[in-house]
Tab-separated table of N, CA and C and ligand atoms in Angstrom:
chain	number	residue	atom	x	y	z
A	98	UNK	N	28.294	145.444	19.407
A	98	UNK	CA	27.467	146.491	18.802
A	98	UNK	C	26.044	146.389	19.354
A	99	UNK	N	25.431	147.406	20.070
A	99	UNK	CA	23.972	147.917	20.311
A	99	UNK	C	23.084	147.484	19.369
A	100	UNK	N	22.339	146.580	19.494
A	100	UNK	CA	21.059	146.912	18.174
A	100	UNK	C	20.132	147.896	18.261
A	101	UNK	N	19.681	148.031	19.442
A	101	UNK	CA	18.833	149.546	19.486
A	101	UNK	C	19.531	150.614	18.627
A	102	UNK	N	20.896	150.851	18.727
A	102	UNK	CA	21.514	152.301	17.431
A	102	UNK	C	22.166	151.499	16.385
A	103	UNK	N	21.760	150.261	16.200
A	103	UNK	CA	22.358	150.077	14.249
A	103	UNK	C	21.469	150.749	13.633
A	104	UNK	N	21.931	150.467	12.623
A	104	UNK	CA	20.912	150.949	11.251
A	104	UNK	C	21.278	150.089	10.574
A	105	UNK	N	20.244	149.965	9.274
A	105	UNK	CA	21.131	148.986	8.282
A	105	UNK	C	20.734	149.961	6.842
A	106	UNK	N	22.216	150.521	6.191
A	106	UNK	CA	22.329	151.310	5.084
A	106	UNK	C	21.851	150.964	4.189
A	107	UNK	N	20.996	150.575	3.240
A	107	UNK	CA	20.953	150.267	1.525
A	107	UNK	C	20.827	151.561	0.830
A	108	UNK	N	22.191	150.894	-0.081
A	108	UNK	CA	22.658	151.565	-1.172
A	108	UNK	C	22.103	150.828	-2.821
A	109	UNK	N	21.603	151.418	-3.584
A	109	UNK	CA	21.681	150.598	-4.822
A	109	UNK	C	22.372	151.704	-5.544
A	110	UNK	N	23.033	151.405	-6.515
A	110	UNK	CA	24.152	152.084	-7.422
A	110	UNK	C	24.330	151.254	-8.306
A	111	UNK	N	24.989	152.340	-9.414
A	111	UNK	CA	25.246	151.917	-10.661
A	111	UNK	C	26.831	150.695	-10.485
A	112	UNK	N	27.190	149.975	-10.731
A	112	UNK	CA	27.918	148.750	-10.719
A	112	UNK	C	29.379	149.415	-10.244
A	113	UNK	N	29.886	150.269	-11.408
A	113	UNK	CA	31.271	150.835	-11.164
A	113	UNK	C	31.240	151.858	-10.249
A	114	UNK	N	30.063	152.283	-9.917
A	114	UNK	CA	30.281	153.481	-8.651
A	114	UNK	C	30.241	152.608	-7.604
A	115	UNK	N	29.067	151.349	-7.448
A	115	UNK	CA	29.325	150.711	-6.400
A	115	UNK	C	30.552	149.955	-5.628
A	116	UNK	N	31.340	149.668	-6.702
A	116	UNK	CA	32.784	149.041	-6.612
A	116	UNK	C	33.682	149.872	-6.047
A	117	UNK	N	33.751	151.440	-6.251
A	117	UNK	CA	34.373	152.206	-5.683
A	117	UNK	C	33.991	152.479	-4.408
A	118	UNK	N	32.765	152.663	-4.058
A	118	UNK	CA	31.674	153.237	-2.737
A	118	UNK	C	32.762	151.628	-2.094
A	119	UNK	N	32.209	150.701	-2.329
A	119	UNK	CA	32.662	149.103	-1.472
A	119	UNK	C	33.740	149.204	-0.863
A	120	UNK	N	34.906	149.798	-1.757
A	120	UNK	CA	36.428	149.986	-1.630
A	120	UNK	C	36.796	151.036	-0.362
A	121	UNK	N	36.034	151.760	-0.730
A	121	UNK	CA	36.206	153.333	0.267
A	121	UNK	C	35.774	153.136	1.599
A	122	UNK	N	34.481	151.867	1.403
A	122	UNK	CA	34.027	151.768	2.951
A	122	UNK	C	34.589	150.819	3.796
A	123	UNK	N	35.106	149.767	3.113
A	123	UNK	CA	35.994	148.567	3.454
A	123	UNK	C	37.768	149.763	3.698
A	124	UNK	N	37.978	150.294	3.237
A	124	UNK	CA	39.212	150.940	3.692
A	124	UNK	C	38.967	151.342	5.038
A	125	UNK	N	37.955	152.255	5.219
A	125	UNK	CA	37.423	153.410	6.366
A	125	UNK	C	37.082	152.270	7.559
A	126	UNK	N	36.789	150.897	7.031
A	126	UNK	CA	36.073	150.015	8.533
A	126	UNK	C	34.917	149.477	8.703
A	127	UNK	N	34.458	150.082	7.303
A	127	UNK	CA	32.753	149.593	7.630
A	127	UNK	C	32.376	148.275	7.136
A	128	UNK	N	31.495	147.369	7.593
A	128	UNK	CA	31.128	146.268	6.965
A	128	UNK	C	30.180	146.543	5.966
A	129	UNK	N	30.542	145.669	4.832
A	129	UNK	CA	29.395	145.822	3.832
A	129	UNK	C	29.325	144.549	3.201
A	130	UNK	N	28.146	144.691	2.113
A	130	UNK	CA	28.513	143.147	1.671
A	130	UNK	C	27.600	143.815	0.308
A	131	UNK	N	27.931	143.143	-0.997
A	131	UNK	CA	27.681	143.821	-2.342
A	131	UNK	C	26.437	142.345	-2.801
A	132	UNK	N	25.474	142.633	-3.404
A	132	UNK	CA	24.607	141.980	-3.857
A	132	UNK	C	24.228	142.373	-5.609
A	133	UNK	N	24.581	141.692	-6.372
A	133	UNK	CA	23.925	142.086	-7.890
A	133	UNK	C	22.287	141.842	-7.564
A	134	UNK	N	22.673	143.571	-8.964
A	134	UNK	CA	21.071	143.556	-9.156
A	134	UNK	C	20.587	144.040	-9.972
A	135	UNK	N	19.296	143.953	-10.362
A	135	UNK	CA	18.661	144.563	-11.674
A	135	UNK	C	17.818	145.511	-11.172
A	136	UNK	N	18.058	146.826	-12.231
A	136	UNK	CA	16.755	148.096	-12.132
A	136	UNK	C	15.254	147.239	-12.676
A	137	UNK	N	14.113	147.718	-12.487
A	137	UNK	CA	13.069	147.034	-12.779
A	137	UNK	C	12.620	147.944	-14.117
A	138	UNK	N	13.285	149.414	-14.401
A	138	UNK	CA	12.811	150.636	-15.613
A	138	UNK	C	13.492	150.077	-16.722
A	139	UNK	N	15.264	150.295	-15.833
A	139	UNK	CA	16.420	149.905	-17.023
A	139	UNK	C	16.589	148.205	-17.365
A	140	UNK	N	16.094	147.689	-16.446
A	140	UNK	CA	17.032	146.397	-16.759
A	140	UNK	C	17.892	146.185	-16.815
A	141	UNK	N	19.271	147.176	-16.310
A	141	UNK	CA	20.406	146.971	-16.364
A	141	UNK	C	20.775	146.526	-14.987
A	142	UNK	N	21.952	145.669	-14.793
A	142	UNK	CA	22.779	145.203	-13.666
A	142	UNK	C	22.982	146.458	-12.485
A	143	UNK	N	22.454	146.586	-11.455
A	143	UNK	CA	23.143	147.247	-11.254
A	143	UNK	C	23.460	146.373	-9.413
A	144	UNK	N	23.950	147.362	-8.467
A	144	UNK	CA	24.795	146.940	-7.336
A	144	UNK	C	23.716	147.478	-6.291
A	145	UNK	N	23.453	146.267	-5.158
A	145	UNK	CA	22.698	147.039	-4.005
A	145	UNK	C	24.158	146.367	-2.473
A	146	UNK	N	24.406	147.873	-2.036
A	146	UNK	CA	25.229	147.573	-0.646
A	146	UNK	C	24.440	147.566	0.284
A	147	UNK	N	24.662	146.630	1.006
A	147	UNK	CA	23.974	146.686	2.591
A	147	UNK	C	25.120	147.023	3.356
A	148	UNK	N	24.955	148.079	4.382
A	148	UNK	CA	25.958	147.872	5.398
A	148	UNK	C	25.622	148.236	6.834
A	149	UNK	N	25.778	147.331	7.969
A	149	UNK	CA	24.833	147.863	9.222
A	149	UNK	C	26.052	148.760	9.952
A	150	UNK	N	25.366	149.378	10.291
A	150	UNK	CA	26.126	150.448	11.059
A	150	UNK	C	25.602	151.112	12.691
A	151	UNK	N	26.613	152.068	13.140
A	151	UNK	CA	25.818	152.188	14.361
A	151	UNK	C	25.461	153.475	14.022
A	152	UNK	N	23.888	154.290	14.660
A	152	UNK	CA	23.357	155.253	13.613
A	152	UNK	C	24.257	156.428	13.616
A	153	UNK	N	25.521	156.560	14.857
A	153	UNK	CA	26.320	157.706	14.765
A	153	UNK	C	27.073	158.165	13.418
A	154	UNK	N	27.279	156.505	12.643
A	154	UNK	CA	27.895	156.650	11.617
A	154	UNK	C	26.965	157.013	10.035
A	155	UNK	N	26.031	156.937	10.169
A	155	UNK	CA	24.954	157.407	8.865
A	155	UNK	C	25.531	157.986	8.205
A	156	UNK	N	25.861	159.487	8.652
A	156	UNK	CA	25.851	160.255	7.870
A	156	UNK	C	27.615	160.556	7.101
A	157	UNK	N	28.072	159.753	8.081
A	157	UNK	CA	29.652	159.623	7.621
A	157	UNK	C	29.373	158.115	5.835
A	158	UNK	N	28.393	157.833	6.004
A	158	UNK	CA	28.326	156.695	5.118
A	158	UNK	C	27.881	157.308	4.000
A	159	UNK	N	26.700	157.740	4.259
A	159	UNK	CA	26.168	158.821	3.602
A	159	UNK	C	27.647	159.845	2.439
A	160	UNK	N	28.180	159.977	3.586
A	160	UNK	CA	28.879	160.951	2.537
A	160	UNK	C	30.182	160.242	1.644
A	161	UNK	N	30.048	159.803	2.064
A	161	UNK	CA	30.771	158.752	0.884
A	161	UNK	C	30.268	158.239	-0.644
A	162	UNK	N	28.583	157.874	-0.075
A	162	UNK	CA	27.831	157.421	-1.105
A	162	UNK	C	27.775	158.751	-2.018
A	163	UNK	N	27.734	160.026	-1.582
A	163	UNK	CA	27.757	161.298	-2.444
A	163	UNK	C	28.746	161.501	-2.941
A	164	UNK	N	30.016	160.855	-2.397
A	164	UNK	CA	31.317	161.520	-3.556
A	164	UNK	C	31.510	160.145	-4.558
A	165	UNK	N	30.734	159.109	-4.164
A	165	UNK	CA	31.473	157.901	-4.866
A	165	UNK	C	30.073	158.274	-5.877
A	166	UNK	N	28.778	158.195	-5.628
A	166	UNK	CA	27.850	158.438	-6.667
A	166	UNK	C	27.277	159.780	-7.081
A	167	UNK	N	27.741	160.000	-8.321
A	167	UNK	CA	27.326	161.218	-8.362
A	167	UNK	C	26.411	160.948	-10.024
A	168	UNK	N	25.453	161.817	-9.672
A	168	UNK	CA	24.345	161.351	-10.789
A	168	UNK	C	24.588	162.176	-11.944
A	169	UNK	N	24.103	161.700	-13.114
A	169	UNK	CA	24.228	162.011	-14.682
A	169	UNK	C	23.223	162.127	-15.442
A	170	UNK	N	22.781	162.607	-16.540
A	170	UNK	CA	22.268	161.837	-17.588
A	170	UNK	C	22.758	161.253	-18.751
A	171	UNK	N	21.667	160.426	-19.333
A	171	UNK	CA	21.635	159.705	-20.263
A	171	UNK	C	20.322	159.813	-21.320
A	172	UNK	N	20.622	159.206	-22.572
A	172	UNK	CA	19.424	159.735	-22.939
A	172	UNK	C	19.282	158.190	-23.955
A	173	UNK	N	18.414	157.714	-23.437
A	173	UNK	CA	17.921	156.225	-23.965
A	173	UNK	C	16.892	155.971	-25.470
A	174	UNK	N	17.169	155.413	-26.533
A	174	UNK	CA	16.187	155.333	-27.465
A	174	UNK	C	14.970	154.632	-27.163
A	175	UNK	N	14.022	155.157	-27.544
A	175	UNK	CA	13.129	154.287	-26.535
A	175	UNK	C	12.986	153.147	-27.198
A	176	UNK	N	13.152	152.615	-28.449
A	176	UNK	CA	13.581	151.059	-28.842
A	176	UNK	C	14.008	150.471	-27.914
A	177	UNK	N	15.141	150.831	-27.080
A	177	UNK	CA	15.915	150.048	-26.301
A	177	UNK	C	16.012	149.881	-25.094
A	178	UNK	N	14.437	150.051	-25.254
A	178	UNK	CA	14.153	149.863	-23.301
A	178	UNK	C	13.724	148.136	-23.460
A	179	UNK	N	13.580	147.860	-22.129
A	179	UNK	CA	12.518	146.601	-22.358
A	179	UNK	C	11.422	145.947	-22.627
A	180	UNK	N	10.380	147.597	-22.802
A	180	UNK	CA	9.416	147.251	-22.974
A	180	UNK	C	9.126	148.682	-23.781
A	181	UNK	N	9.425	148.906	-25.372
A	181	UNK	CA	9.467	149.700	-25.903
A	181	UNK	C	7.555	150.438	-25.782
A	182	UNK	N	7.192	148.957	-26.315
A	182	UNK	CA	5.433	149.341	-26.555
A	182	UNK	C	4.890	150.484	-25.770
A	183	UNK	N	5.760	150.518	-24.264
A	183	UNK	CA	4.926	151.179	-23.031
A	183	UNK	C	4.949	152.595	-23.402
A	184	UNK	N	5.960	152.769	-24.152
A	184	UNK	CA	6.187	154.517	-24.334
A	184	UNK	C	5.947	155.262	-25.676
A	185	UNK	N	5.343	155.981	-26.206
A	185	UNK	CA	5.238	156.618	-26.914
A	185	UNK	C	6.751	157.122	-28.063
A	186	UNK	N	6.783	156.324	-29.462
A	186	UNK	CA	8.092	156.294	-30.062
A	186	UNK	C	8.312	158.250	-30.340
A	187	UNK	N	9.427	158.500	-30.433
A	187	UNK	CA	9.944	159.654	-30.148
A	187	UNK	C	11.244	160.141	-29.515
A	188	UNK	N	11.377	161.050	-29.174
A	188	UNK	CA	12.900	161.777	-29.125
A	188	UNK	C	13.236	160.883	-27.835
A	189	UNK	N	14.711	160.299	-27.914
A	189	UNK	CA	14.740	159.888	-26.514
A	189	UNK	C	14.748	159.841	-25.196
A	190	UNK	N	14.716	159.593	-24.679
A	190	UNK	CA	14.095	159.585	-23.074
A	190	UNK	C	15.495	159.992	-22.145
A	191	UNK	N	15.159	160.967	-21.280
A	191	UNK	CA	16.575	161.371	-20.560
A	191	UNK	C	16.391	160.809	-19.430
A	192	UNK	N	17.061	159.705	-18.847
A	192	UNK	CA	17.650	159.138	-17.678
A	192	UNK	C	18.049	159.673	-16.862
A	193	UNK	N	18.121	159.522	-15.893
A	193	UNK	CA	18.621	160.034	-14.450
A	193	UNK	C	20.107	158.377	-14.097
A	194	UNK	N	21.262	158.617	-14.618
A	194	UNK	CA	21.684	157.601	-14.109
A	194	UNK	C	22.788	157.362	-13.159
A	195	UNK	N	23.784	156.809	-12.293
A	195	UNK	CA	24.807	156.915	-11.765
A	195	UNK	C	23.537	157.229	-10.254
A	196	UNK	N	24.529	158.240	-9.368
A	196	UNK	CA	23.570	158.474	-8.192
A	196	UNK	C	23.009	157.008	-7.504
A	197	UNK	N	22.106	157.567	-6.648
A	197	UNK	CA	22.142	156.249	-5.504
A	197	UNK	C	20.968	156.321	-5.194
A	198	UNK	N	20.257	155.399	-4.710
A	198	UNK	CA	19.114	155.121	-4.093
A	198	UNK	C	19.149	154.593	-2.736
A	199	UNK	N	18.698	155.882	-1.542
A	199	UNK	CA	19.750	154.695	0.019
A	199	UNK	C	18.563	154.640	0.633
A	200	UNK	N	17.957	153.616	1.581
A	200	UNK	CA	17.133	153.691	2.445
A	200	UNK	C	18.291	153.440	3.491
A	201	UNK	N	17.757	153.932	5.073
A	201	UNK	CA	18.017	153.631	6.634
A	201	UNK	C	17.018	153.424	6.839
A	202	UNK	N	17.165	151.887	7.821
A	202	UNK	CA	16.044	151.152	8.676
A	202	UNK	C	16.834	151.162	9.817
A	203	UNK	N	16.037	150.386	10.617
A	203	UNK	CA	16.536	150.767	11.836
A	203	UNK	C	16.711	148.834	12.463
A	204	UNK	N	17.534	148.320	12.674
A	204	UNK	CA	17.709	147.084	13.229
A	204	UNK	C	17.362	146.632	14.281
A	205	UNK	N	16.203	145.893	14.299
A	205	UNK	CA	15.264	145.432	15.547
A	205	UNK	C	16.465	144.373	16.160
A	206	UNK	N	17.384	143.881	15.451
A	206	UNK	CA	17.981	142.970	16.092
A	206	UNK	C	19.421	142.152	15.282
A	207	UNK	N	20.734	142.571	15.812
A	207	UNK	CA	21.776	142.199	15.121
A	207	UNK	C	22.194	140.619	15.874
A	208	UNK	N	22.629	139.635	15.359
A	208	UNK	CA	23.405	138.641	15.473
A	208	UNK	C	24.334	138.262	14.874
A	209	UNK	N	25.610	137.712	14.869
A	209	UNK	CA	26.436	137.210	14.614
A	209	UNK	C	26.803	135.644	14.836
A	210	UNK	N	26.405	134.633	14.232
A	210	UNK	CA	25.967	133.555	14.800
A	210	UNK	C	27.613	132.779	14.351
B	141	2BA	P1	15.733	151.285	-12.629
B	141	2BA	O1	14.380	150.879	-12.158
B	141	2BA	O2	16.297	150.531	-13.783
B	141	2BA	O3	15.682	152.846	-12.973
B	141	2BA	C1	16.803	153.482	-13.541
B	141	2BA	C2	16.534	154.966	-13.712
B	141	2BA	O4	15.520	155.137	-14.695
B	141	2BA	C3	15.993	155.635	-12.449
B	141	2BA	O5	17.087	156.065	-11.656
B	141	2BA	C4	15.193	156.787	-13.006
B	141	2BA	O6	16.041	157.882	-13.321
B	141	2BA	C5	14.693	156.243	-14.320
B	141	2BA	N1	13.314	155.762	-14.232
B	141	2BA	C6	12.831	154.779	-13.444
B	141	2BA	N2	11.514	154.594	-13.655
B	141	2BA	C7	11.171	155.466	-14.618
B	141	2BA	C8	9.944	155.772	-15.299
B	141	2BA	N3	8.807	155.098	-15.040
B	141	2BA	N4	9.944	156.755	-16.263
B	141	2BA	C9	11.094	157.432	-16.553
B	141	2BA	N5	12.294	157.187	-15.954
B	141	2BA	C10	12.325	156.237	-14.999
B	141	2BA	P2	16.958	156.050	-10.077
B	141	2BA	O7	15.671	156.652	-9.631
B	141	2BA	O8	18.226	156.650	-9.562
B	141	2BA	O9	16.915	154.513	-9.674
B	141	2BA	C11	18.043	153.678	-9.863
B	141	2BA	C12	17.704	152.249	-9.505
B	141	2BA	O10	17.406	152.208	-8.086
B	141	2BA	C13	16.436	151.706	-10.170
B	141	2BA	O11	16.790	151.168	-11.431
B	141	2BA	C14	15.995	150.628	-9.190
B	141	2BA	O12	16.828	149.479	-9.346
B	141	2BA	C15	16.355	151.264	-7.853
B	141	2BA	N6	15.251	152.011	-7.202
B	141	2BA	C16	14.894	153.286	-7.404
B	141	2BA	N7	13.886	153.637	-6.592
B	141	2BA	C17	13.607	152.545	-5.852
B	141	2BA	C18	12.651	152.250	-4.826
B	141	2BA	N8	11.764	153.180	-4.371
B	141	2BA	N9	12.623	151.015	-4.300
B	141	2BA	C19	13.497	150.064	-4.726
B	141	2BA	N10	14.424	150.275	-5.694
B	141	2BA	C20	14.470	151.497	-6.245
C-alpha cells in the first residue's frame, strides 16, 4: 500500500452502530480496529473506528458509515447529564444521537513492522 494515497478514516459512533459499521467493513476487506470511548457532553461509552485506507476507497467507507449510522434524537433530563449545574433546569434537552463523527487525514507514513 502507497502512503502518499492512504488516508486514515475516524469514525466515532454510538457502540451498537459501531459493532455493525466493524462487521460490514471486516466482511467488505477493510482493516479496522475498534477503540472504546467516552463522549466528553454525554459521558456515555461510545466506539471510535480507525481504518487506513487507500483514498480511492473513502467514499465507499463513507457509505457504509451512513447506512450503519443513522442519527436520532433523544431527549435527556438535564438532571442526568454530568454536570447538571452547567445548564439551566427545564424541559429536556434534545440530543442529536446515533450518527457519526468521521474525520480523513491523510497518512504521512504507513508501516507494518
Ligand atoms: P458527546 O461529546 O458525548 O456528545 C454527544 C452528543 O451530544 C453530540 O452528538 C451532540 O448532539 C450533543 N452535544 C455535544 N455537545 C453539546 C453541547 N454543548 N450542547 C448540546 N448538545 C451537545 P455528536 O455531535 O454526534 O457527537 C457524538 C460524539 O462524537 C461526541 O460525544 C464526542 O465523543 C464525539 N465528537 C463530536 N465532535 C467531535 C470533535 N469535533 N472532535 C472529537 N470528538 C468529537
Amino acid at each position: 500500500m502507497s502512503s502518499s494515497a492512504q488516508k486514515l478514516v475516524i469514525v466515532i459512533a454510538a457502540d451498537e452502530d459501531a459493532d455493525r459499521l466493524l462487521a460490514k467493513m471486516t466482511k467488505a476487506g477493510y482493516p479496522v480496529t475498534k477503540i472504546s470511548s467516552t463522549g466528553g457532553f454525554l459521558r456515555r461509552g461510545n466506539a471510535t473506528l480507525l481504518s487506513g485506507v487507500e483514498a480511492d476507497a473513502v467514499d465507499t467507507v463513507l457509505a457504509m458509515v451512513r447506512a450503519e449510522c443513522r442519527p436520532r434524537e433523544e431527549y435527556i433530563p438535564v438532571q442526568a447529564l454530568p454536570f447538571p449545574g452547567s445548564l439551566p433546569p427545564g424541559q429536556p434537552l434534545q440530543v442529536r444521537v446515533g450518527g457519526a463523527i468521521v474525520f480523513v487525514v491523510d497518512v504521512e507514513r504507513f508501516e507494518k513492522i
